[in-house]
Short mmCIF file of C-alpha atoms in Angstrom, two decimals:
data_model
loop_
_atom_site.label_atom_id
_atom_site.label_comp_id
_atom_site.label_asym_id
_atom_site.label_seq_id
_atom_site.Cartn_x
_atom_site.Cartn_y
_atom_site.Cartn_z
CA ASP A 1 17.69 -4.02 9.67
CA ALA A 2 14.12 -4.27 10.96
CA GLY A 3 11.44 -3.37 8.50
CA VAL A 4 8.14 -1.78 9.40
CA THR A 5 6.61 -3.46 12.43
CA GLN A 6 3.00 -3.26 13.52
CA SER A 7 1.17 -4.39 16.62
CA PRO A 8 -1.02 -6.16 17.38
CA THR A 9 -1.45 -8.52 14.42
CA HIS A 10 -5.08 -9.29 15.18
CA LEU A 11 -7.68 -7.50 17.26
CA ILE A 12 -11.36 -8.02 18.01
CA LYS A 13 -13.37 -5.10 19.36
CA THR A 14 -17.01 -4.41 20.09
CA ARG A 15 -18.96 -1.73 18.27
CA GLY A 16 -18.63 1.61 20.03
CA GLN A 17 -15.25 0.83 21.59
CA GLN A 18 -11.97 2.57 20.87
CA VAL A 19 -8.80 1.00 19.48
CA THR A 20 -5.14 1.96 19.21
CA LEU A 21 -2.82 0.45 16.63
CA ARG A 22 0.95 0.90 16.69
CA CYS A 23 3.66 1.15 14.06
CA SER A 24 7.44 1.39 14.10
CA PRO A 25 8.91 2.61 10.81
CA LYS A 26 11.81 1.10 8.93
CA SER A 27 15.15 2.20 10.33
CA GLY A 28 16.11 5.59 8.93
CA HIS A 29 12.60 6.51 7.80
CA ASP A 30 10.92 9.60 9.22
CA THR A 31 7.49 9.51 7.57
CA VAL A 32 4.62 7.21 8.50
CA SER A 33 1.37 6.70 6.59
CA TRP A 34 -1.66 4.67 7.53
CA TYR A 35 -3.95 2.80 5.15
CA GLN A 36 -7.19 0.89 5.52
CA GLN A 37 -7.77 -2.12 3.30
CA ALA A 38 -11.22 -3.67 3.10
CA LEU A 39 -11.57 -7.22 1.84
CA GLY A 40 -11.06 -7.44 -1.91
CA GLN A 41 -10.06 -3.79 -2.24
CA GLY A 42 -6.85 -1.86 -2.55
CA PRO A 43 -5.50 0.09 0.43
CA GLN A 44 -7.10 3.47 1.09
CA PHE A 45 -5.01 6.33 2.48
CA ILE A 46 -6.01 7.50 5.96
CA PHE A 47 -3.29 10.04 6.80
CA GLN A 48 0.43 10.69 6.90
CA TYR A 49 2.62 11.91 9.74
CA TYR A 50 5.89 13.77 9.40
CA GLU A 51 7.78 15.68 12.11
CA GLU A 52 5.04 14.70 14.58
CA GLU A 53 2.38 16.52 12.55
CA GLU A 54 -0.41 15.23 10.33
CA ARG A 55 0.76 16.29 6.90
CA GLN A 56 -2.08 15.01 4.73
CA ARG A 57 -5.39 13.31 5.36
CA GLY A 58 -7.55 11.11 3.20
CA ASN A 59 -11.32 10.90 3.18
CA PHE A 60 -11.81 9.49 6.68
CA PRO A 61 -13.93 10.89 9.52
CA ASP A 62 -12.52 12.53 12.63
CA ARG A 63 -13.03 9.27 14.51
CA PHE A 64 -9.71 8.35 12.96
CA SER A 65 -6.81 10.15 14.60
CA GLY A 66 -3.13 9.59 14.92
CA HIS A 67 0.07 10.55 16.54
CA GLN A 68 3.76 10.43 15.74
CA PHE A 69 6.39 10.28 18.45
CA PRO A 70 9.90 11.81 18.44
CA ASN A 71 11.36 8.39 17.56
CA TYR A 72 9.13 8.44 14.42
CA SER A 73 6.87 5.61 15.62
CA SER A 74 3.17 6.21 15.22
CA GLU A 75 -0.23 5.29 16.56
CA LEU A 76 -3.60 5.13 14.84
CA ASN A 77 -6.64 5.63 17.05
CA VAL A 78 -10.18 4.88 16.04
CA ASN A 79 -13.05 5.96 18.29
CA ALA A 80 -16.67 4.81 18.36
CA LEU A 81 -15.95 1.75 16.26
CA LEU A 82 -18.44 0.74 13.60
CA LEU A 83 -18.87 -2.65 12.00
CA GLY A 84 -17.63 -1.08 8.78
CA ASP A 85 -14.27 -0.31 10.39
CA SER A 86 -13.42 -4.00 10.19
CA ALA A 87 -10.43 -4.15 7.86
CA LEU A 88 -6.71 -4.67 7.55
CA TYR A 89 -4.85 -1.58 8.74
CA LEU A 90 -1.49 -1.06 7.14
CA CYS A 91 1.33 1.21 8.16
CA ALA A 92 3.91 2.38 5.64
CA SER A 93 7.13 4.29 6.13
CA SER A 94 9.24 6.28 3.73
CA LEU A 95 12.07 8.78 3.82
CA LYS A 96 11.36 11.36 1.16
CA LEU A 97 8.47 12.43 -0.98
CA ASN A 98 7.92 10.30 -4.08
CA THR A 99 10.09 7.43 -2.93
CA GLU A 100 9.38 3.82 -2.12
CA ALA A 101 6.93 3.22 0.70
CA PHE A 102 7.54 0.10 2.77
CA PHE A 103 4.65 -1.59 4.49
CA GLY A 104 4.24 -3.57 7.66
CA GLN A 105 2.34 -6.84 7.95
CA GLY A 106 -0.80 -5.05 9.06
CA THR A 107 -3.28 -5.30 11.90
CA ARG A 108 -6.47 -7.21 11.21
CA LEU A 109 -9.25 -5.43 13.09
CA THR A 110 -12.60 -7.12 13.49
CA VAL A 111 -15.49 -5.15 14.98
CA VAL A 112 -18.38 -7.25 16.29
CA SER B 1 -11.11 7.36 -5.58
CA GLN B 2 -8.84 4.93 -7.41
CA GLN B 3 -5.79 6.34 -9.12
CA GLY B 4 -4.70 3.02 -10.57
CA GLU B 5 -6.82 0.28 -12.06
CA GLU B 6 -5.32 -3.14 -12.63
CA ASP B 7 -6.35 -5.49 -15.38
CA PRO B 8 -7.24 -8.32 -15.32
CA GLN B 9 -8.87 -8.61 -11.90
CA ALA B 10 -7.89 -12.28 -11.75
CA LEU B 11 -5.39 -14.39 -13.66
CA SER B 12 -4.73 -18.11 -13.47
CA ILE B 13 -1.70 -19.67 -15.15
CA GLN B 14 0.41 -22.81 -15.06
CA GLU B 15 3.77 -22.83 -13.33
CA GLY B 16 6.51 -21.84 -15.77
CA GLU B 17 4.28 -19.57 -17.84
CA ASN B 18 4.61 -15.80 -17.93
CA ALA B 19 2.07 -13.53 -16.24
CA THR B 20 1.27 -10.03 -17.43
CA MET B 21 -0.72 -7.51 -15.43
CA ASN B 22 -1.68 -4.06 -16.56
CA CYS B 23 -2.35 -0.84 -14.69
CA SER B 24 -3.91 2.42 -15.81
CA TYR B 25 -3.79 5.65 -13.86
CA LYS B 26 -5.49 9.02 -14.10
CA THR B 27 -3.23 11.90 -13.11
CA SER B 28 0.35 12.71 -13.99
CA ILE B 29 2.89 10.86 -11.91
CA ASN B 30 6.51 11.14 -10.76
CA ASN B 31 6.77 7.42 -10.40
CA LEU B 32 4.70 4.25 -10.24
CA GLN B 33 5.21 1.41 -7.82
CA TRP B 34 4.19 -2.24 -7.88
CA TYR B 35 3.46 -4.25 -4.76
CA ARG B 36 2.66 -7.88 -3.96
CA GLN B 37 0.34 -9.01 -1.20
CA ASN B 38 0.09 -12.58 0.03
CA SER B 39 -3.16 -13.78 1.62
CA GLY B 40 -4.31 -10.38 2.88
CA ARG B 41 -1.11 -9.63 4.76
CA GLY B 42 1.34 -6.77 4.31
CA LEU B 43 2.39 -5.32 0.99
CA VAL B 44 5.82 -6.17 -0.35
CA HIS B 45 7.44 -3.50 -2.50
CA LEU B 46 8.51 -5.00 -5.84
CA ILE B 47 9.72 -2.20 -8.04
CA LEU B 48 9.51 1.55 -8.62
CA ILE B 49 9.66 3.02 -12.11
CA ARG B 50 10.14 6.76 -12.59
CA SER B 51 8.20 8.81 -15.10
CA ASN B 52 11.30 9.29 -17.27
CA GLU B 53 11.91 5.54 -17.49
CA ARG B 54 10.23 3.26 -20.00
CA GLU B 55 11.30 -0.12 -18.73
CA LYS B 56 12.85 -1.58 -15.63
CA HIS B 57 13.93 -5.09 -14.65
CA SER B 58 14.34 -6.80 -11.32
CA GLY B 59 15.05 -10.53 -11.38
CA ARG B 60 12.06 -12.20 -13.06
CA LEU B 61 10.10 -8.94 -13.03
CA ARG B 62 9.86 -6.55 -15.93
CA VAL B 63 7.91 -3.31 -15.64
CA THR B 64 7.08 -0.94 -18.47
CA LEU B 65 5.63 2.54 -18.28
CA ASP B 66 3.86 4.49 -21.02
CA THR B 67 3.13 7.98 -19.71
CA SER B 68 1.36 9.00 -22.95
CA LYS B 69 -1.21 6.26 -22.34
CA LYS B 70 -1.04 6.55 -18.54
CA SER B 71 -0.43 2.84 -18.26
CA SER B 72 2.07 0.36 -16.89
CA SER B 73 2.53 -3.36 -17.10
CA LEU B 74 4.16 -5.92 -14.84
CA LEU B 75 5.53 -9.09 -16.39
CA ILE B 76 6.55 -12.04 -14.24
CA THR B 77 8.53 -14.56 -16.24
CA ALA B 78 8.78 -18.29 -15.52
CA SER B 79 6.15 -18.08 -12.79
CA ARG B 80 6.29 -20.21 -9.66
CA ALA B 81 3.60 -21.34 -7.25
CA ALA B 82 5.12 -18.93 -4.72
CA ASP B 83 4.16 -16.03 -7.03
CA THR B 84 0.51 -16.66 -6.17
CA ALA B 85 -0.61 -13.36 -4.65
CA SER B 86 -2.44 -10.13 -5.36
CA TYR B 87 -0.50 -7.47 -7.24
CA PHE B 88 -1.16 -3.74 -6.95
CA CYS B 89 0.10 -0.70 -8.75
CA ALA B 90 0.25 2.58 -6.86
CA SER B 91 1.21 6.17 -7.48
CA TYR B 92 1.13 9.49 -5.69
CA SER B 93 -2.04 11.38 -6.49
CA GLY B 94 -0.82 14.44 -8.29
CA ALA B 95 1.86 17.05 -7.72
CA GLY B 96 2.80 17.57 -4.10
CA SER B 97 0.54 14.76 -2.89
CA TYR B 98 1.76 12.51 -0.11
CA GLN B 99 -1.10 10.09 -0.74
CA LEU B 100 -0.17 6.79 -2.38
CA THR B 101 -3.24 5.66 -4.31
CA PHE B 102 -3.83 2.02 -5.20
CA GLY B 103 -5.99 0.12 -7.65
CA LYS B 104 -8.04 -2.91 -6.69
CA GLY B 105 -5.29 -5.31 -7.69
CA THR B 106 -4.86 -8.38 -9.85
CA LYS B 107 -5.20 -11.72 -8.12
CA LEU B 108 -2.67 -14.12 -9.65
CA SER B 109 -2.94 -17.86 -9.16
CA VAL B 110 -0.04 -20.02 -10.34
CA ILE B 111 -0.99 -23.66 -10.58
CA PRO B 112 1.82 -26.16 -9.88
#
């Protein structure tokens, strides 16, 4: 049973560029959430997708957008990258509200 | 904003000793979850304790929850070098929230 998988594992982008990160949820899970984790901090909630719709959004600008596909996989897009967007981006999947969330290994994004 | 705050921020112990980490949270919760993170990679789900539970065990892990004090503790018994990691508590931010909110974590170092 595959867990949550994310790609790529590492990425280097230039300021102003756009990036797309991908996530496949754990088998049987229908909900995908994205988190940003800066160095030395806990993960911060970006948004959650369920039934191909953004269900809840954290305090992130519109440069951060996402998508969920019919097979429940998800993408996180970040436009007009800033140096401050450098972080570990984590995807989590779950099945129901208030249950365990399982995380992928993350994508380390570096903006130069 | 941080829902959970872990204490201490860093903890260093000898192999074989017990490690205790504490977490405080702000709003009412349905459950509280503990995660482990090795070297800035993905989060590994350790244990979920529901608001109507006071204590829960999983292998060498023991979690307690005191909803009157809005606090939880994670005890790792007979620690091993492989337990070296950062530990986070997390909970959903209020009724109907899909946002899992984390503290800044406790960095545990187990010295062989």
